[in-house]
Structure formats: C-alpha cells, structure tokens
Amino acid sequence: MKIKKILLSLVIVLTLGLVSQIAIPEMFSSSVVQAASVKISKTKYTMNKGENYKLKIKGTNKKVKWSSSNKKIATVNSNGKVKAKKKGTVTITAKVSGKKYKCKIKVEDPKINKKSKTITEGNTYKLKVTGTSQKVKWSSSNKKVATVNKNGRVTAKTSGKATITAKIGSKKLKCQITVKPIINSVATEGQPTTNDAVYETNALKAAKNYLRILDFSKESLREQLKYEKFTDSEIEYAIKNCGTDWNQEALDCAKNYLKISDFSKENLKGQLEYEKFTDNQIEYAINNCGANWKKEAVDCAKKYLVISSFSEKSLREQLKYEKFTNSEIDYAIKNCGADWYQEAEECAENYLRIYPFSQEELYEQLKYEGFTDSQANYAVSPKG
C-alpha cells in the first residue's frame, strides 16, 4: 500500500513536470516572441531634399500611426512614406498598440559647384559636391571627351561635350563640360584684322561648334559663351549671326530626350524648360516631336515592371507620378502585359527573402502593396 502511494506521487510529479515543459510555452511564448520581433525598418536614415522613402513596421499586423516631429523638414503619410522637404533633422515615429518606434531622418540638400564648365584640351578641373555626408558616385557621359575620377577631378581629353554626373542616393547633379582646342586669336587671310573683329569671329566660331555638337536654346548658348569669357557684344554678335532656327533646336532636343528615355508630355515640357527654351519653342517641339504619349506610358510601365514587382494600383500611382494623364495610364495598364497574379507572387517571394513572414502577415503586406484579395491569396497559397 505504501509502495502504491509512492508510485502515484511519482506519476503526478512527472505529469506536472511534462505539463510545465509543454503547456506553458504554448500559452505564453507566442505573445512574447511577437512583441519582441516588432521593429521599424530603419532607426536612422539620410535623405536628399525632394526624395521619398518608405519606412515599415515589421512583425505585426496591427494598425500603425505615423507622425513627424517637424513637418517642415519631412512629412510622413499613413503608409509610412516619408517625403523630404528641406534640410534638417526630424524624427519619424510609428505608434503601434501604445508603443513607439522611431527613426531619425537627416535631410540634406547637396549642390554641385558648377553646372557648366569649359576646359581646354589637356587641362583638368575639380568638381565638388557640398551639403552632403553621403557617398558621391561620379560618371561621364562621354569618356572620349572628358573623364572624371572618384574625387570629381575632370580631365579634358578632346574637343566636344560631355555631361559629368554626381549621384548621391537617387539624386543626380550634372555639369555640362565643354572641351575646346586652343583657339588661335590671330586673324587668318580673309578675316577682319582688328582685334574686335577677330574676337567676334572667334565667338561665332565657338557658337557654331557648340551647335554642331549639341542642341542649345538661345539662352543656354548665351550662358555657354559667357563661360568662355566672351564679352556681351561678342556674344550678341555670335547669337545674331549663327543662323540658328531655335524652334528646330527645341525640336531636336525633344527628339533626343525621347530616344534615351520615356517621357510624359508634361515631363518633356519640364525638361525643355530646364534647357531654357521659350514657351513658344517648347510648344513647337511638343507638337512636332511625333511622340505617341500612350506608347510612352506603356514603355515606361514595362520598364518599371522589369526592375520591380508592382500591383496594378501601385503601377498606376507610379505613372501618375511621371505625370501621364489618366487615359494614358489606363492604356498603359491594359497594354503593359502584366500578369498581376504573377506580380503578386514575385512580390511575396521578394519579401520572404528579407523577412520570415507568416502566411497571414505576408497576405496583409501584399494587400498593403495594392494587390487584390484574390491576387494576395494566390501569392501566399502553397504551390504544388
């Protein structure tokens, strides 16, 4: 009888021990792990003025309330998208179930010391970017004309034009480099022999050389000649006598831009404004460049789909950002050839490469990205 009681006591002790090992983790561990895994995607980040960046809260499906400590420096919307407004430092806060997660955002406004520069063959010039703590990546559009090293030192190789680009994050700062040969200021036979006439002739030669290589507006050519140190009267002589059709220059400029990238009508107008063409010249170029804006929208959509996974909703937003009209966007969405279920699946795979989502969390993330219920369900459902 005594042995039975001892055995019974041992059974009870072992049973309680087993319960303590199995039941307690099931009751309490999941909530502890979930709370510990909630975090913000970045705790500090550097942006350039005008840039957007999306912060995310990982490890929870609960509602997130976003706020900015200084909306003049950077704003944040309900989806965590931060927009840099001006130089400064700001704290973006995400509040989830009473707990706050913060990211310190530093907004910079980098500038390049020259937007255009003329260098004689064989010489060098140091370009500088100020107002940033970020890494600057330098490149040249034409290494036969001018090269640039990692420190911004430009070397003039042969006469012509090249664009030197400084890339900071997603921001690009450009300087147009003109390489010229050494000009002999002595008048040749048949040219005027006075110094004034010689300099005027040189200014005209320089203007014609520039126009032979690139498309210029009257104002941008005027600025280029000013950088060449020609006087106002020499520049006016060159502008007046170079025989340029400025409408044609604007048209050629527009066509060249359309060859290298996809533009909406409004974005192309903005680019021509940047090149300092007049409103009438821009209107002429837009009306005669032969662009099919719907096709431009389709090509733009296809390029975005090559580099990332988009839902129909997010692709529409991207094309709207590129200033395509609603009818052009509708046409692009219809004709870009996207399989939205496939896009959802690829988006899910990309997320799973960087974070171990549960099926429910992944579904919610895909819905957040704008995919429909059926597309999100397809993407998270087990295959095979």
mmCIF file of C-alpha atoms in Angstrom:
data_model
loop_
_atom_site.group_PDB
_atom_site.id
_atom_site.type_symbol
_atom_site.label_atom_id
_atom_site.label_comp_id
_atom_site.label_asym_id
_atom_site.label_seq_id
_atom_site.Cartn_x
_atom_site.Cartn_y
_atom_site.Cartn_z
ATOM 1 C CA MET A 1 0.000 0.000 0.000
ATOM 2 C CA LYS A 2 2.836 2.368 0.825
ATOM 3 C CA ILE A 3 4.633 1.480 -2.466
ATOM 4 C CA LYS A 4 1.468 2.298 -4.454
ATOM 5 C CA LYS A 5 1.275 5.751 -2.853
ATOM 6 C CA ILE A 6 4.924 6.440 -3.714
ATOM 7 C CA LEU A 7 4.381 5.349 -7.335
ATOM 8 C CA LEU A 8 1.262 7.508 -7.564
ATOM 9 C CA SER A 9 3.191 10.514 -6.259
ATOM 10 C CA LEU A 10 5.921 9.941 -8.855
ATOM 11 C CA VAL A 11 3.348 9.777 -11.653
ATOM 12 C CA ILE A 12 1.789 13.089 -10.510
ATOM 13 C CA VAL A 13 5.195 14.795 -10.263
ATOM 14 C CA LEU A 14 6.256 13.587 -13.726
ATOM 15 C CA THR A 15 2.925 14.616 -15.224
ATOM 16 C CA LEU A 16 3.170 18.124 -13.762
ATOM 17 C CA GLY A 17 6.735 18.393 -14.980
ATOM 18 C CA LEU A 18 5.679 17.439 -18.516
ATOM 19 C CA VAL A 19 2.848 19.963 -18.464
ATOM 20 C CA SER A 20 5.200 22.695 -17.296
ATOM 21 C CA GLN A 21 7.537 21.896 -20.192
ATOM 22 C CA ILE A 22 4.858 21.758 -22.898
ATOM 23 C CA ALA A 23 1.793 23.762 -21.927
ATOM 24 C CA ILE A 24 3.445 26.907 -20.592
ATOM 25 C CA PRO A 25 5.369 27.749 -23.785
ATOM 26 C CA GLU A 26 2.162 27.244 -25.802
ATOM 27 C CA MET A 27 0.283 29.645 -23.557
ATOM 28 C CA PHE A 28 2.817 32.426 -23.225
ATOM 29 C CA SER A 29 5.759 32.205 -25.652
ATOM 30 C CA SER A 30 3.970 33.330 -28.845
ATOM 31 C CA SER A 31 2.960 36.711 -27.470
ATOM 32 C CA VAL A 32 6.419 37.320 -26.016
ATOM 33 C CA VAL A 33 8.141 36.441 -29.301
ATOM 34 C CA GLN A 34 5.704 38.550 -31.322
ATOM 35 C CA ALA A 35 6.208 41.597 -29.117
ATOM 36 C CA ALA A 36 9.976 41.203 -29.218
ATOM 37 C CA SER A 37 10.014 40.900 -33.039
ATOM 38 C CA VAL A 38 8.144 44.135 -33.760
ATOM 39 C CA LYS A 39 10.584 46.693 -35.135
ATOM 40 C CA ILE A 40 10.936 49.595 -37.542
ATOM 41 C CA SER A 41 12.796 49.003 -40.816
ATOM 42 C CA LYS A 42 15.254 51.872 -40.157
ATOM 43 C CA THR A 43 16.250 53.664 -36.955
ATOM 44 C CA LYS A 44 18.211 56.315 -38.832
ATOM 45 C CA TYR A 45 18.351 57.290 -42.477
ATOM 46 C CA THR A 46 19.771 60.063 -44.661
ATOM 47 C CA MET A 47 17.680 61.537 -47.492
ATOM 48 C CA ASN A 48 18.051 64.270 -50.069
ATOM 49 C CA LYS A 49 15.587 67.146 -50.373
ATOM 50 C CA GLY A 50 12.707 66.095 -52.638
ATOM 51 C CA GLU A 51 13.252 62.350 -52.176
ATOM 52 C CA ASN A 52 10.712 59.833 -50.843
ATOM 53 C CA TYR A 53 11.452 56.845 -48.638
ATOM 54 C CA LYS A 54 9.117 54.231 -47.224
ATOM 55 C CA LEU A 55 9.501 53.169 -43.590
ATOM 56 C CA LYS A 56 7.899 49.910 -42.477
ATOM 57 C CA ILE A 57 6.934 48.269 -39.223
ATOM 58 C CA LYS A 58 7.784 44.586 -39.220
ATOM 59 C CA GLY A 59 6.421 41.804 -37.059
ATOM 60 C CA THR A 60 2.836 42.968 -36.547
ATOM 61 C CA ASN A 61 -0.423 43.324 -38.452
ATOM 62 C CA LYS A 62 -1.812 45.917 -36.076
ATOM 63 C CA LYS A 63 -2.634 49.461 -37.170
ATOM 64 C CA VAL A 64 0.324 51.811 -37.286
ATOM 65 C CA LYS A 65 0.005 55.547 -36.655
ATOM 66 C CA TRP A 66 2.793 57.597 -38.209
ATOM 67 C CA SER A 67 3.871 61.117 -37.220
ATOM 68 C CA SER A 68 6.669 63.619 -37.882
ATOM 69 C CA SER A 69 8.342 65.821 -35.286
ATOM 70 C CA ASN A 70 8.783 68.595 -37.864
ATOM 71 C CA LYS A 71 6.593 68.616 -40.969
ATOM 72 C CA LYS A 72 8.585 71.496 -42.464
ATOM 73 C CA ILE A 73 11.589 69.192 -42.762
ATOM 74 C CA ALA A 74 9.855 65.905 -43.616
ATOM 75 C CA THR A 75 6.316 64.586 -43.716
ATOM 76 C CA VAL A 76 5.048 61.023 -43.381
ATOM 77 C CA ASN A 77 1.751 59.633 -44.628
ATOM 78 C CA SER A 78 -0.439 56.894 -43.191
ATOM 79 C CA ASN A 79 1.556 54.236 -45.073
ATOM 80 C CA GLY A 80 4.940 55.299 -43.692
ATOM 81 C CA LYS A 81 6.059 57.107 -46.847
ATOM 82 C CA VAL A 82 8.458 59.892 -45.845
ATOM 83 C CA LYS A 83 8.926 62.946 -48.063
ATOM 84 C CA ALA A 84 11.980 65.128 -47.504
ATOM 85 C CA LYS A 85 11.011 68.810 -47.645
ATOM 86 C CA LYS A 86 14.064 70.802 -46.594
ATOM 87 C CA LYS A 87 17.459 70.477 -44.951
ATOM 88 C CA GLY A 88 17.406 69.460 -41.299
ATOM 89 C CA THR A 89 16.865 66.600 -38.863
ATOM 90 C CA VAL A 90 13.490 65.134 -37.940
ATOM 91 C CA THR A 91 12.168 62.147 -36.013
ATOM 92 C CA ILE A 92 9.537 59.931 -37.630
ATOM 93 C CA THR A 93 7.504 57.984 -35.082
ATOM 94 C CA ALA A 94 5.389 54.871 -35.622
ATOM 95 C CA LYS A 95 2.947 54.124 -32.828
ATOM 96 C CA VAL A 96 1.664 50.533 -32.504
ATOM 97 C CA SER A 97 -0.552 49.465 -29.605
ATOM 98 C CA GLY A 98 0.734 52.319 -27.470
ATOM 99 C CA LYS A 99 4.402 51.584 -28.169
ATOM 100 C CA LYS A 100 6.554 53.959 -30.193
ATOM 101 C CA TYR A 101 9.191 53.087 -32.775
ATOM 102 C CA LYS A 102 11.377 55.927 -34.021
ATOM 103 C CA CYS A 103 13.583 56.709 -37.000
ATOM 104 C CA LYS A 104 15.887 59.722 -37.098
ATOM 105 C CA ILE A 105 15.821 61.232 -40.589
ATOM 106 C CA LYS A 106 18.556 63.571 -41.777
ATOM 107 C CA VAL A 107 17.574 65.641 -44.820
ATOM 108 C CA GLU A 108 20.408 67.034 -46.923
ATOM 109 C CA ASP A 109 20.401 69.369 -49.917
ATOM 110 C CA PRO A 110 23.538 68.605 -51.954
ATOM 111 C CA LYS A 111 24.773 71.105 -54.550
ATOM 112 C CA ILE A 112 27.390 70.930 -57.280
ATOM 113 C CA ASN A 113 29.802 73.843 -57.624
ATOM 114 C CA LYS A 114 29.383 74.163 -61.432
ATOM 115 C CA LYS A 115 26.506 73.360 -63.786
ATOM 116 C CA SER A 116 28.625 74.008 -66.859
ATOM 117 C CA LYS A 117 32.322 74.469 -67.423
ATOM 118 C CA THR A 118 34.631 74.942 -70.387
ATOM 119 C CA ILE A 119 38.069 73.341 -70.239
ATOM 120 C CA THR A 120 40.861 73.421 -72.777
ATOM 121 C CA GLU A 121 42.189 70.090 -74.045
ATOM 122 C CA GLY A 122 44.705 68.548 -71.650
ATOM 123 C CA ASN A 123 43.583 70.563 -68.637
ATOM 124 C CA THR A 124 41.706 69.415 -65.535
ATOM 125 C CA TYR A 125 39.042 70.859 -63.258
ATOM 126 C CA LYS A 126 37.822 69.739 -59.836
ATOM 127 C CA LEU A 127 34.065 69.469 -59.424
ATOM 128 C CA LYS A 128 32.761 69.472 -55.864
ATOM 129 C CA VAL A 129 29.510 68.459 -54.199
ATOM 130 C CA THR A 130 28.696 70.269 -50.972
ATOM 131 C CA GLY A 131 25.924 69.866 -48.424
ATOM 132 C CA THR A 132 26.052 66.082 -48.075
ATOM 133 C CA SER A 133 27.660 63.441 -45.881
ATOM 134 C CA GLN A 134 26.750 60.683 -48.333
ATOM 135 C CA LYS A 135 28.987 58.937 -50.838
ATOM 136 C CA VAL A 136 29.204 60.651 -54.223
ATOM 137 C CA LYS A 137 29.481 58.493 -57.350
ATOM 138 C CA TRP A 138 30.923 60.275 -60.408
ATOM 139 C CA SER A 139 30.449 59.333 -64.070
ATOM 140 C CA SER A 140 30.985 60.784 -67.553
ATOM 141 C CA SER A 141 28.582 60.504 -70.492
ATOM 142 C CA ASN A 142 31.484 60.596 -72.967
ATOM 143 C CA LYS A 143 34.879 59.404 -71.760
ATOM 144 C CA LYS A 144 36.462 60.214 -75.105
ATOM 145 C CA VAL A 145 35.773 63.901 -74.454
ATOM 146 C CA ALA A 146 36.238 64.065 -70.677
ATOM 147 C CA THR A 147 36.851 61.630 -67.834
ATOM 148 C CA VAL A 148 36.186 62.051 -64.128
ATOM 149 C CA ASN A 149 37.764 60.227 -61.197
ATOM 150 C CA LYS A 150 36.188 59.176 -57.895
ATOM 151 C CA ASN A 151 37.094 62.556 -56.364
ATOM 152 C CA GLY A 152 35.372 64.646 -59.058
ATOM 153 C CA ARG A 153 38.551 65.593 -60.928
ATOM 154 C CA VAL A 154 37.635 66.121 -64.610
ATOM 155 C CA THR A 155 40.255 65.663 -67.308
ATOM 156 C CA ALA A 156 39.646 67.200 -70.747
ATOM 157 C CA LYS A 157 40.632 64.696 -73.453
ATOM 158 C CA THR A 158 39.470 66.045 -76.821
ATOM 159 C CA SER A 159 37.139 68.778 -78.118
ATOM 160 C CA GLY A 160 33.439 68.123 -77.667
ATOM 161 C CA LYS A 161 30.852 67.904 -74.915
ATOM 162 C CA ALA A 162 30.300 65.522 -72.015
ATOM 163 C CA THR A 163 27.966 65.517 -69.060
ATOM 164 C CA ILE A 164 29.564 64.767 -65.712
ATOM 165 C CA THR A 165 27.077 63.323 -63.222
ATOM 166 C CA ALA A 166 27.407 63.208 -59.455
ATOM 167 C CA LYS A 167 24.993 60.675 -57.960
ATOM 168 C CA ILE A 168 24.082 60.981 -54.279
ATOM 169 C CA GLY A 169 21.498 58.382 -53.302
ATOM 170 C CA SER A 170 18.843 58.714 -56.001
ATOM 171 C CA LYS A 171 19.676 62.381 -56.665
ATOM 172 C CA LYS A 172 21.733 63.295 -59.714
ATOM 173 C CA LEU A 173 23.650 66.561 -60.084
ATOM 174 C CA LYS A 174 25.033 67.355 -63.509
ATOM 175 C CA CYS A 175 27.679 69.592 -65.012
ATOM 176 C CA GLN A 176 27.998 70.083 -68.734
ATOM 177 C CA ILE A 177 31.654 70.013 -69.716
ATOM 178 C CA THR A 178 32.769 71.607 -72.961
ATOM 179 C CA VAL A 179 36.272 70.758 -74.101
ATOM 180 C CA LYS A 180 37.746 73.172 -76.596
ATOM 181 C CA PRO A 181 41.001 73.263 -78.508
ATOM 182 C CA ILE A 182 43.349 76.200 -78.043
ATOM 183 C CA ILE A 183 41.944 78.963 -80.258
ATOM 184 C CA ASN A 184 44.445 80.997 -82.245
ATOM 185 C CA SER A 185 43.322 84.600 -81.858
ATOM 186 C CA VAL A 186 45.354 85.790 -84.873
ATOM 187 C CA ALA A 187 43.124 86.613 -87.855
ATOM 188 C CA THR A 188 43.650 84.456 -90.931
ATOM 189 C CA GLU A 189 43.523 85.616 -94.505
ATOM 190 C CA GLY A 190 40.111 86.910 -95.488
ATOM 191 C CA GLN A 191 39.067 87.659 -91.878
ATOM 192 C CA PRO A 192 38.866 91.120 -90.306
ATOM 193 C CA THR A 193 42.224 92.241 -88.963
ATOM 194 C CA THR A 194 41.113 94.352 -85.986
ATOM 195 C CA ASN A 195 41.141 92.730 -82.546
ATOM 196 C CA ASP A 196 37.395 93.308 -82.081
ATOM 197 C CA ALA A 197 36.579 91.638 -85.376
ATOM 198 C CA VAL A 198 38.841 88.693 -84.535
ATOM 199 C CA TYR A 199 37.173 88.128 -81.166
ATOM 200 C CA GLU A 200 33.711 88.441 -82.682
ATOM 201 C CA THR A 201 34.654 85.879 -85.301
ATOM 202 C CA ASN A 202 36.000 83.549 -82.603
ATOM 203 C CA ALA A 203 32.764 83.870 -80.635
ATOM 204 C CA LEU A 204 30.780 82.996 -83.750
ATOM 205 C CA LYS A 205 33.033 80.003 -84.449
ATOM 206 C CA ALA A 206 32.604 78.791 -80.885
ATOM 207 C CA ALA A 207 28.806 79.159 -81.108
ATOM 208 C CA LYS A 208 28.651 77.192 -84.355
ATOM 209 C CA ASN A 209 30.877 74.461 -82.925
ATOM 210 C CA TYR A 210 28.620 74.069 -79.908
ATOM 211 C CA LEU A 211 25.519 73.928 -82.098
ATOM 212 C CA ARG A 212 27.165 71.289 -84.245
ATOM 213 C CA ILE A 213 27.654 69.021 -81.234
ATOM 214 C CA LEU A 214 24.536 69.608 -79.086
ATOM 215 C CA ASP A 215 21.104 71.217 -79.093
ATOM 216 C CA PHE A 216 21.038 74.629 -77.427
ATOM 217 C CA SER A 217 18.386 77.168 -76.612
ATOM 218 C CA LYS A 218 19.361 80.772 -77.238
ATOM 219 C CA GLU A 219 19.757 81.403 -73.510
ATOM 220 C CA SER A 220 21.802 78.278 -72.805
ATOM 221 C CA LEU A 221 24.115 79.102 -75.734
ATOM 222 C CA ARG A 222 24.449 82.637 -74.405
ATOM 223 C CA GLU A 223 25.461 81.247 -70.998
ATOM 224 C CA GLN A 224 27.933 78.862 -72.588
ATOM 225 C CA LEU A 225 29.643 81.670 -74.487
ATOM 226 C CA LYS A 226 29.734 83.702 -71.293
ATOM 227 C CA TYR A 227 31.593 80.853 -69.599
ATOM 228 C CA GLU A 228 34.038 81.041 -72.487
ATOM 229 C CA LYS A 229 34.770 84.602 -71.291
ATOM 230 C CA PHE A 230 33.490 86.304 -74.439
ATOM 231 C CA THR A 231 32.177 89.824 -73.891
ATOM 232 C CA ASP A 232 28.491 90.711 -74.113
ATOM 233 C CA SER A 233 28.956 92.357 -77.507
ATOM 234 C CA GLU A 234 30.860 89.338 -78.863
ATOM 235 C CA ILE A 235 28.124 87.009 -77.583
ATOM 236 C CA GLU A 236 25.372 89.117 -79.146
ATOM 237 C CA TYR A 237 27.240 89.094 -82.451
ATOM 238 C CA ALA A 238 27.538 85.282 -82.297
ATOM 239 C CA ILE A 239 23.878 84.757 -81.370
ATOM 240 C CA LYS A 240 22.717 87.081 -84.123
ATOM 241 C CA ASN A 241 24.889 85.559 -86.847
ATOM 242 C CA CYS A 242 24.987 81.833 -86.041
ATOM 243 C CA GLY A 243 21.972 81.230 -88.308
ATOM 244 C CA THR A 244 20.115 79.027 -85.836
ATOM 245 C CA ASP A 245 16.433 78.087 -86.007
ATOM 246 C CA TRP A 246 15.610 77.947 -82.271
ATOM 247 C CA ASN A 247 12.345 76.108 -82.882
ATOM 248 C CA GLN A 248 14.319 73.407 -84.640
ATOM 249 C CA GLU A 249 16.834 73.307 -81.803
ATOM 250 C CA ALA A 250 13.969 72.733 -79.338
ATOM 251 C CA LEU A 251 12.506 70.014 -81.575
ATOM 252 C CA ASP A 252 15.852 68.230 -81.955
ATOM 253 C CA CYS A 253 16.409 68.441 -78.208
ATOM 254 C CA ALA A 254 12.975 66.902 -77.540
ATOM 255 C CA LYS A 255 13.587 64.066 -80.007
ATOM 256 C CA ASN A 256 16.952 63.276 -78.446
ATOM 257 C CA TYR A 257 15.418 63.063 -74.980
ATOM 258 C CA LEU A 258 12.722 60.718 -76.305
ATOM 259 C CA LYS A 259 15.428 58.459 -77.764
ATOM 260 C CA ILE A 260 17.082 57.884 -74.397
ATOM 261 C CA SER A 261 14.086 57.702 -72.048
ATOM 262 C CA ASP A 262 10.283 57.566 -71.748
ATOM 263 C CA PHE A 263 8.595 60.900 -71.110
ATOM 264 C CA SER A 264 5.084 62.090 -70.484
ATOM 265 C CA LYS A 265 4.178 65.309 -72.278
ATOM 266 C CA GLU A 266 4.386 67.300 -69.048
ATOM 267 C CA ASN A 267 7.769 65.850 -68.072
ATOM 268 C CA LEU A 268 9.196 66.571 -71.519
ATOM 269 C CA LYS A 269 7.924 70.146 -71.271
ATOM 270 C CA GLY A 270 9.648 70.452 -67.924
ATOM 271 C CA GLN A 271 12.903 69.155 -69.403
ATOM 272 C CA LEU A 272 12.780 71.690 -72.238
ATOM 273 C CA GLU A 273 12.041 74.449 -69.733
ATOM 274 C CA TYR A 274 15.143 73.372 -67.843
ATOM 275 C CA GLU A 275 17.075 73.761 -71.117
ATOM 276 C CA LYS A 276 15.716 77.363 -71.208
ATOM 277 C CA PHE A 277 13.694 77.195 -74.401
ATOM 278 C CA THR A 278 10.836 79.699 -74.625
ATOM 279 C CA ASP A 279 7.174 78.689 -74.233
ATOM 280 C CA ASN A 280 6.594 79.037 -77.998
ATOM 281 C CA GLN A 281 9.653 76.927 -78.813
ATOM 282 C CA ILE A 282 8.568 74.251 -76.329
ATOM 283 C CA GLU A 283 5.065 74.199 -77.787
ATOM 284 C CA TYR A 284 6.507 73.787 -81.273
ATOM 285 C CA ALA A 285 8.729 70.916 -80.110
ATOM 286 C CA ILE A 286 5.914 69.108 -78.286
ATOM 287 C CA ASN A 287 3.540 69.416 -81.243
ATOM 288 C CA ASN A 288 6.096 68.219 -83.799
ATOM 289 C CA CYS A 289 8.245 65.644 -81.991
ATOM 290 C CA GLY A 290 5.986 62.795 -83.129
ATOM 291 C CA ALA A 291 5.644 61.284 -79.679
ATOM 292 C CA ASN A 292 2.834 58.819 -79.013
ATOM 293 C CA TRP A 293 2.185 59.614 -75.357
ATOM 294 C CA LYS A 294 0.188 56.420 -74.791
ATOM 295 C CA LYS A 295 3.084 54.370 -76.118
ATOM 296 C CA GLU A 296 5.462 56.370 -73.918
ATOM 297 C CA ALA A 297 3.282 55.416 -70.947
ATOM 298 C CA VAL A 298 3.310 51.725 -71.961
ATOM 299 C CA ASP A 299 7.103 51.697 -72.373
ATOM 300 C CA CYS A 300 7.526 53.449 -69.034
ATOM 301 C CA ALA A 301 5.249 50.886 -67.330
ATOM 302 C CA LYS A 302 7.157 47.963 -68.875
ATOM 303 C CA LYS A 303 10.485 49.317 -67.643
ATOM 304 C CA TYR A 304 9.162 49.655 -64.119
ATOM 305 C CA LEU A 305 7.866 46.073 -64.256
ATOM 306 C CA VAL A 306 11.321 44.851 -65.277
ATOM 307 C CA ILE A 307 13.025 46.337 -62.234
ATOM 308 C CA SER A 308 10.400 45.594 -59.568
ATOM 309 C CA SER A 309 7.095 43.897 -58.757
ATOM 310 C CA PHE A 310 4.036 46.127 -58.936
ATOM 311 C CA SER A 311 0.350 45.763 -58.260
ATOM 312 C CA GLU A 312 -1.950 47.487 -60.722
ATOM 313 C CA LYS A 313 -2.666 50.129 -58.085
ATOM 314 C CA SER A 314 0.981 50.885 -57.311
ATOM 315 C CA LEU A 315 1.913 50.983 -61.014
ATOM 316 C CA ARG A 316 -0.896 53.461 -61.627
ATOM 317 C CA GLU A 317 0.497 55.634 -58.839
ATOM 318 C CA GLN A 318 3.988 55.443 -60.334
ATOM 319 C CA LEU A 319 2.778 56.509 -63.778
ATOM 320 C CA LYS A 320 0.780 59.314 -62.202
ATOM 321 C CA TYR A 321 3.997 60.471 -60.519
ATOM 322 C CA GLU A 322 5.554 60.540 -64.007
ATOM 323 C CA LYS A 323 2.735 62.953 -64.996
ATOM 324 C CA PHE A 324 0.948 60.779 -67.533
ATOM 325 C CA THR A 325 -2.751 61.539 -67.974
ATOM 326 C CA ASN A 326 -5.481 59.203 -66.698
ATOM 327 C CA SER A 327 -6.301 57.948 -70.213
ATOM 328 C CA GLU A 328 -2.590 57.300 -70.909
ATOM 329 C CA ILE A 329 -2.287 55.420 -67.616
ATOM 330 C CA ASP A 330 -5.379 53.320 -68.391
ATOM 331 C CA TYR A 331 -3.918 52.458 -71.794
ATOM 332 C CA ALA A 332 -0.548 51.531 -70.254
ATOM 333 C CA ILE A 333 -2.125 49.287 -67.617
ATOM 334 C CA LYS A 334 -4.159 47.498 -70.295
ATOM 335 C CA ASN A 335 -1.238 47.025 -72.696
ATOM 336 C CA CYS A 336 1.838 46.541 -70.497
ATOM 337 C CA GLY A 337 1.322 42.759 -70.486
ATOM 338 C CA ALA A 338 1.461 42.402 -66.711
ATOM 339 C CA ASP A 339 0.121 39.270 -65.017
ATOM 340 C CA TRP A 340 -0.944 40.747 -61.666
ATOM 341 C CA TYR A 341 -1.114 37.306 -60.031
ATOM 342 C CA GLN A 342 2.457 36.669 -61.137
ATOM 343 C CA GLU A 343 3.466 40.117 -59.899
ATOM 344 C CA ALA A 344 1.889 39.326 -56.515
ATOM 345 C CA GLU A 345 3.750 36.011 -56.339
ATOM 346 C CA GLU A 346 7.088 37.651 -57.185
ATOM 347 C CA CYS A 347 6.435 40.392 -54.643
ATOM 348 C CA ALA A 348 5.746 37.740 -51.992
ATOM 349 C CA GLU A 349 8.958 35.883 -52.873
ATOM 350 C CA ASN A 350 10.958 39.106 -52.587
ATOM 351 C CA TYR A 351 9.531 39.834 -49.153
ATOM 352 C CA LEU A 352 10.260 36.290 -47.955
ATOM 353 C CA ARG A 353 13.911 36.686 -48.962
ATOM 354 C CA ILE A 354 14.354 39.512 -46.462
ATOM 355 C CA TYR A 355 11.954 38.622 -43.637
ATOM 356 C CA PRO A 356 10.263 35.454 -42.302
ATOM 357 C CA PHE A 357 6.602 36.440 -42.716
ATOM 358 C CA SER A 358 3.775 34.206 -41.573
ATOM 359 C CA GLN A 359 1.158 33.462 -44.230
ATOM 360 C CA GLU A 360 -1.220 35.984 -42.663
ATOM 361 C CA GLU A 361 1.449 38.674 -42.368
ATOM 362 C CA LEU A 362 2.510 38.158 -45.991
ATOM 363 C CA TYR A 363 -1.118 38.394 -47.121
ATOM 364 C CA GLU A 364 -1.526 41.706 -45.292
ATOM 365 C CA GLN A 365 1.731 43.026 -46.753
ATOM 366 C CA LEU A 366 0.562 42.223 -50.282
ATOM 367 C CA LYS A 367 -2.768 43.931 -49.626
ATOM 368 C CA TYR A 368 -0.783 46.945 -48.405
ATOM 369 C CA GLU A 369 1.083 46.908 -51.723
ATOM 370 C CA GLY A 370 -2.256 47.247 -53.537
ATOM 371 C CA PHE A 371 -2.870 43.682 -54.662
ATOM 372 C CA THR A 372 -6.474 42.413 -54.646
ATOM 373 C CA ASP A 373 -7.749 39.735 -52.253
ATOM 374 C CA SER A 374 -7.588 37.032 -54.916
ATOM 375 C CA GLN A 375 -4.078 38.082 -56.046
ATOM 376 C CA ALA A 376 -2.791 38.119 -52.460
ATOM 377 C CA ASN A 377 -4.413 34.744 -51.720
ATOM 378 C CA TYR A 378 -2.865 33.262 -54.858
ATOM 379 C CA ALA A 379 0.584 34.513 -53.883
ATOM 380 C CA VAL A 380 0.525 33.138 -50.325
ATOM 381 C CA SER A 381 -1.165 29.811 -51.097
ATOM 382 C CA PRO A 382 1.114 26.753 -51.077
ATOM 383 C CA LYS A 383 2.070 25.679 -54.613
ATOM 384 C CA GLY A 384 2.344 22.155 -55.930
#
